[in-house]
Coordinates of C-alpha atoms and ligand atoms in Angstrom, one line a residue:
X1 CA -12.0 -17.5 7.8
X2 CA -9.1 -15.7 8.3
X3 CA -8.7 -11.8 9.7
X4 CA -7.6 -9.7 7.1
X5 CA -7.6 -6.5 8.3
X6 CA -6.9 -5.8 12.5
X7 CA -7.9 -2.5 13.9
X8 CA -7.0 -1.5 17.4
X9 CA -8.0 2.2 18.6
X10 CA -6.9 3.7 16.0
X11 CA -6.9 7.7 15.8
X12 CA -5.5 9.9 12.9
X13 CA -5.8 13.6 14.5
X14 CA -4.9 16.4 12.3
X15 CA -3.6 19.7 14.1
X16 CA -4.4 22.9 12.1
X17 CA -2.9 25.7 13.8
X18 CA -3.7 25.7 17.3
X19 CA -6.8 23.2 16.6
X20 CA -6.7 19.2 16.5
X21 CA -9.2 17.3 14.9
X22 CA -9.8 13.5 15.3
X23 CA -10.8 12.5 12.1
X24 CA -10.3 8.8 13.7
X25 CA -11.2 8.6 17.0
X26 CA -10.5 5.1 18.5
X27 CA -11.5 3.0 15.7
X28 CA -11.1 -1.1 16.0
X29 CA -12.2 -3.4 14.0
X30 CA -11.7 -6.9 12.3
X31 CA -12.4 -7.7 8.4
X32 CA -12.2 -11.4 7.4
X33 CA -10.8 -12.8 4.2
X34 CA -13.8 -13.1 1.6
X35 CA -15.5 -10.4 3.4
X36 CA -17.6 -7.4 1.4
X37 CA -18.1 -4.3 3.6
X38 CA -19.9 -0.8 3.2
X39 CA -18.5 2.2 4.9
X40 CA -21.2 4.8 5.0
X41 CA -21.5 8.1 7.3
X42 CA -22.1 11.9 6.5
X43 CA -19.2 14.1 5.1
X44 CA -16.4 14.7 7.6
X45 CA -17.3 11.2 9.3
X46 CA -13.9 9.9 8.6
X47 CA -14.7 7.7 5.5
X48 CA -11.6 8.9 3.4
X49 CA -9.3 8.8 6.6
X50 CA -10.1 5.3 7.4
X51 CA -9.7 4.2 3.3
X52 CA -5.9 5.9 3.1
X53 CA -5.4 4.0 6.5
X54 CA -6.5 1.2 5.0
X55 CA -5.0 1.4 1.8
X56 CA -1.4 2.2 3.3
X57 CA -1.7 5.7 1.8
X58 CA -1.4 7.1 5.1
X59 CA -0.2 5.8 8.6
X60 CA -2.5 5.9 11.9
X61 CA -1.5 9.0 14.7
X62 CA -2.3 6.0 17.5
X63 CA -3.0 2.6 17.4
X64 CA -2.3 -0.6 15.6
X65 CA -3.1 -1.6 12.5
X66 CA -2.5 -5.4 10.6
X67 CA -2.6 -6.4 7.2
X68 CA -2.4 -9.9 6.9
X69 CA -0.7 -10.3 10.0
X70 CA 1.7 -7.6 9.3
X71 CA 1.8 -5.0 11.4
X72 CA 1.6 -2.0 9.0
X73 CA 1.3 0.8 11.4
X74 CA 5.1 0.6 12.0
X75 CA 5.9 0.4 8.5
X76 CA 8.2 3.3 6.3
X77 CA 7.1 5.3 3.6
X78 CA 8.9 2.7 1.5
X79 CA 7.4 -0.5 2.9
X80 CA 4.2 1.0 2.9
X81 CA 4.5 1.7 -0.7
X82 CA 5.7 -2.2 -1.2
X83 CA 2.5 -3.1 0.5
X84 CA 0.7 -1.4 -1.7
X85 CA 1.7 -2.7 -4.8
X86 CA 1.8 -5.9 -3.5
X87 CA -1.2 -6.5 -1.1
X88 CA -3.9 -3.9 -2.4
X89 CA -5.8 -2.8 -5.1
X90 CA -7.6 0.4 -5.7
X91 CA -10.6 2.1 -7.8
X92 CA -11.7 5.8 -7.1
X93 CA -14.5 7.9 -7.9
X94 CA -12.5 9.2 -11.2
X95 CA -11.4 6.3 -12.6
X96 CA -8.0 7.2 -12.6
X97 CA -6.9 6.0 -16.1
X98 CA -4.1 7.2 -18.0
X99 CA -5.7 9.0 -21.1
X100 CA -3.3 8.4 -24.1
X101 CA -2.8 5.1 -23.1
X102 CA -4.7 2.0 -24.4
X103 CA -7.0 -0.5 -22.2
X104 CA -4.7 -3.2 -22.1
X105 CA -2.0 -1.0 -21.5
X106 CA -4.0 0.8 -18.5
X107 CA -4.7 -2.7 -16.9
X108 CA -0.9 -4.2 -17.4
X109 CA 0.9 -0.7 -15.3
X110 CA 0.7 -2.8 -11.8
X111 CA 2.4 -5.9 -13.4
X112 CA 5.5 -3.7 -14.9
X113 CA 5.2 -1.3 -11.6
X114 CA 5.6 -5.3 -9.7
X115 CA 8.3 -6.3 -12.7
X116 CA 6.0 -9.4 -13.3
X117 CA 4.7 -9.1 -16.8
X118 CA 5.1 -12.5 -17.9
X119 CA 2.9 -14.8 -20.6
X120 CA 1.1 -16.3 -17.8
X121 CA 0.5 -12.4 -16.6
X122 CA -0.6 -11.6 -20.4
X123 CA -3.3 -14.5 -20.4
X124 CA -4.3 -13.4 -17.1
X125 CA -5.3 -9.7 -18.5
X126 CA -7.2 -11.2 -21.3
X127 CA -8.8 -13.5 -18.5
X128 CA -9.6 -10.6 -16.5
X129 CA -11.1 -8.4 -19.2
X130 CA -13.5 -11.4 -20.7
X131 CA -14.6 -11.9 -17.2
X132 CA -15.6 -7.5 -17.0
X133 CA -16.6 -7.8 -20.3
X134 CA -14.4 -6.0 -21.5
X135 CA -13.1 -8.4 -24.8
X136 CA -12.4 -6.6 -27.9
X137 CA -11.5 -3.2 -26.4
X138 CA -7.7 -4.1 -25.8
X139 CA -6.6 -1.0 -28.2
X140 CA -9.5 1.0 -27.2
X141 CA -8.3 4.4 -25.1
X142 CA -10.2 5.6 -22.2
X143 CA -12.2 7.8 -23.9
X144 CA -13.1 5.9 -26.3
X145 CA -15.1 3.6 -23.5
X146 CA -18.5 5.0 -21.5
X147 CA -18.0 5.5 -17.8
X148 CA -18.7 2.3 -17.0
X149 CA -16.5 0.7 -19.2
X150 CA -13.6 3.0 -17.6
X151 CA -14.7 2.1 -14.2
X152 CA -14.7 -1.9 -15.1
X153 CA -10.8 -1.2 -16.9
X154 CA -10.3 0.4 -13.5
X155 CA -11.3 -2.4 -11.7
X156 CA -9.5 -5.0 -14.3
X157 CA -6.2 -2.9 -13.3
X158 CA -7.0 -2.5 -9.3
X159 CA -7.2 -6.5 -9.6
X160 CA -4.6 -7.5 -12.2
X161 CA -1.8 -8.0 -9.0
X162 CA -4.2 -10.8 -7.5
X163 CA -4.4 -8.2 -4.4
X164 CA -5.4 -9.7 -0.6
X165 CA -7.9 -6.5 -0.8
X166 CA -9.9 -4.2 -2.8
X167 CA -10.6 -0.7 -1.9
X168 CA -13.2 1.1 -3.9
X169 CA -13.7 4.5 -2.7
X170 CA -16.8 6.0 -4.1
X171 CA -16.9 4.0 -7.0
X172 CA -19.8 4.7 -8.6
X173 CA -19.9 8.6 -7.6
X174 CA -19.7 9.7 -11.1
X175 CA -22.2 7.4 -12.7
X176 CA -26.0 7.0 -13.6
X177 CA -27.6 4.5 -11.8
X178 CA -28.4 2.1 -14.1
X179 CA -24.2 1.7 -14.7
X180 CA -23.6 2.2 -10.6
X181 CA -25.9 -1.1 -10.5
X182 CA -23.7 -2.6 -13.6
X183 CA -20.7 -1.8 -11.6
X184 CA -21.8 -3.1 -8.3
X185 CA -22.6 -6.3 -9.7
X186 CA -19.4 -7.0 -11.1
X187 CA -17.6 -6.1 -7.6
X188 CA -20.3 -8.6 -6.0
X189 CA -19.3 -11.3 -8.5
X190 CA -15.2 -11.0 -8.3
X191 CA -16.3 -11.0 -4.2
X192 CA -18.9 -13.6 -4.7
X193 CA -17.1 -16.0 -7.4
X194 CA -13.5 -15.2 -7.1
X195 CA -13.8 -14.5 -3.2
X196 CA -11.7 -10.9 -3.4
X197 CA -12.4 -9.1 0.0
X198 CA -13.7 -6.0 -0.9
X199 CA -13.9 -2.3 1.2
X200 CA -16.2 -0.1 -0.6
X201 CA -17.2 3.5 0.6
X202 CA -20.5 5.0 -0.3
X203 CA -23.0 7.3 1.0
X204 CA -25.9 5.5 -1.0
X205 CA -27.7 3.0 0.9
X206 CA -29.2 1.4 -2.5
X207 CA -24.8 1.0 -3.1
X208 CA -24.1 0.2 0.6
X209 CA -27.1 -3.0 0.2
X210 CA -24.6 -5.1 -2.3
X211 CA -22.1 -5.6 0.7
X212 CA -22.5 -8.1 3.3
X213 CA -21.8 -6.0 5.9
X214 CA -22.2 -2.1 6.5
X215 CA -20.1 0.0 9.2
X216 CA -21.2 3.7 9.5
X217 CA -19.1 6.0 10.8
X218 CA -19.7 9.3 12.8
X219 CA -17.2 11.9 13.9
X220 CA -14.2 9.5 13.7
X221 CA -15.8 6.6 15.6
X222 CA -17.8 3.3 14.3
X223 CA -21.5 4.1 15.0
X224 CA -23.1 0.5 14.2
X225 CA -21.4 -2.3 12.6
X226 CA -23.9 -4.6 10.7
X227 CA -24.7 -6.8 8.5
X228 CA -26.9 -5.7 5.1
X229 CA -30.4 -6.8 5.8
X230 CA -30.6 -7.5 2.1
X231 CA -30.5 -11.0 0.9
X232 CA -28.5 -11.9 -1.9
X233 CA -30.9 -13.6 -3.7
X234 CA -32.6 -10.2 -3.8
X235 CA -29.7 -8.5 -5.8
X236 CA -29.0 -9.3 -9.3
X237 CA -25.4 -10.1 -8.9
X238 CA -25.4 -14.2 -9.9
X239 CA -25.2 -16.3 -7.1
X240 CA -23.3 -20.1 -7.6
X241 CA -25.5 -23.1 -7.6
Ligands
ADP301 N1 -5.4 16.6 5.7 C1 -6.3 17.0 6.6 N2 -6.0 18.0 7.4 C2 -6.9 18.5 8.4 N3 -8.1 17.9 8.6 C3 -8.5 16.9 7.8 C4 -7.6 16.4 6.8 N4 -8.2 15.3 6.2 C5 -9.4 15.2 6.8 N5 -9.6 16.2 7.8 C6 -10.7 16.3 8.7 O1 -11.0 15.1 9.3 C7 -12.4 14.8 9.3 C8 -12.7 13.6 8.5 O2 -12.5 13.8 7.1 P1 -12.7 12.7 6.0 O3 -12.0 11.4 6.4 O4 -12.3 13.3 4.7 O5 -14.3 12.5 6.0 P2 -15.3 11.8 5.0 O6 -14.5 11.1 3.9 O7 -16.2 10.9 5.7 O8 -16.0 13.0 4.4 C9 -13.1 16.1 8.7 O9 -13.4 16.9 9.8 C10 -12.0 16.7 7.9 O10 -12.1 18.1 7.8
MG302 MG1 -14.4 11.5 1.8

């Protein structure tokens, strides 16, 4: 398998006034390709520092960081925002949807941000919402849908671009948890059937147990890096034959 992600000590230290903080502080690591990993660790661990790393929302103080073999930490504002749009994907605790705008219309945005909408692009969408089940609410509107339909439109749109990785921050934060579990097992079956690599933050160990492989955090630095002690066979998401 091939690395995805590189980390190399990286540190993001925030001065405030006269104070720094290391909110990273030294973190390496490698994700492969196909990989599904947990990020847990209290509040002020570093969690949402290390996701905006990741996600090319923000650039590292110190240290090296590679994206598919590019080496992101040296990027611009600009490039980083290419990257983005054409390497990532993301779903947030909030869902994120534009409100007066319909599904279909909410999962297309990254293809006409990309200028890629196409017919093939078109089929793909419908593709993409059968797979969610999310067939027959093309001209519904985000509030039309329960949460868990919102978060599986976000998800439809966070994947639409074919991205190299998905970052989920929180993504089940503002659900019960019978729908947390619904959303879960979709993001274990596009990692488990379609093989998207998958970076999921939670502070729910019942969340954290649908990833391979769990990295906690604690004051900026990687406490243990493991991998989930559940089988798969033990969690509903369908395995292959
Ligand atoms: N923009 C910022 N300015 C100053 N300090 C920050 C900023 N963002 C985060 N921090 C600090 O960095 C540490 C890690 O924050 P964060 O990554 O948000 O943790 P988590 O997501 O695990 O709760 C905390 O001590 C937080 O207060
Ligand atoms: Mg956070």
């Amino acid at each position: 398998m091939q690395d995805i992600i590189i980390l190399e000590e990286v540190y993001k230290i925030y001065t405030m006034g006269e104070v720094e903080v290391a909110a990273l502080n030294g973190v390496s690591l490698t994700i492969r390709k196909g990989e599904f990993v947990a990020i847990m660790g209290a509040s002020g661990s570093g969690k949402s520092t290390l996701m905006n790393i990741l996600g090319c929302l923000d650039s590292p103080t110190k240290g090296r960081y590679c994206l598919e073999g590019l080496e992101v930490s040296r990027f611009s504002k600009n490039e980083l925002a290419e990257i983005r749009n054409k390497k990532l994907g993301f779903v947030f605790q909030s869902f994120n949807l534009l409100s007066r705008t319909t599904v279909v219309e909410n999962i297309e945005l990254p293809l006409i941000y990309s200028k890629r909408i196409s017919k093939r692009e078109v089929d793909n969408i419908y593709q993409i919402m059968q797979t969610l089940g999310l067939g027959g609410f093309q001209t519904h509107y985000p509030n039309q849908l329960s949460g868990g339909q919102q978060q599986r439109v976000a998800i439809a749109r966070a994947i639409i671009n074919n991205p190299a990785l998905l970052l989920a921050d929180e993504p089940t934060g503002n659900l019960d948890s019978a729908t947390s579990a619904d959303v879960m097992n979709v993001l274990c079956d596009l990692n488990h059937k379609i093989g998207i690599t998958i970076v999921l933050v939670t502070h729910e160990t019942d969340i954290a147990r649908y990833a391979r492989r769990v990295i906690v955090l604690k004051d900026g630095k990687v406490l243990s890096d493991t991998p989930s002690t559940i089988p798969l066979s033990q969690i509903s998401c369908e395995t292959t034959p």
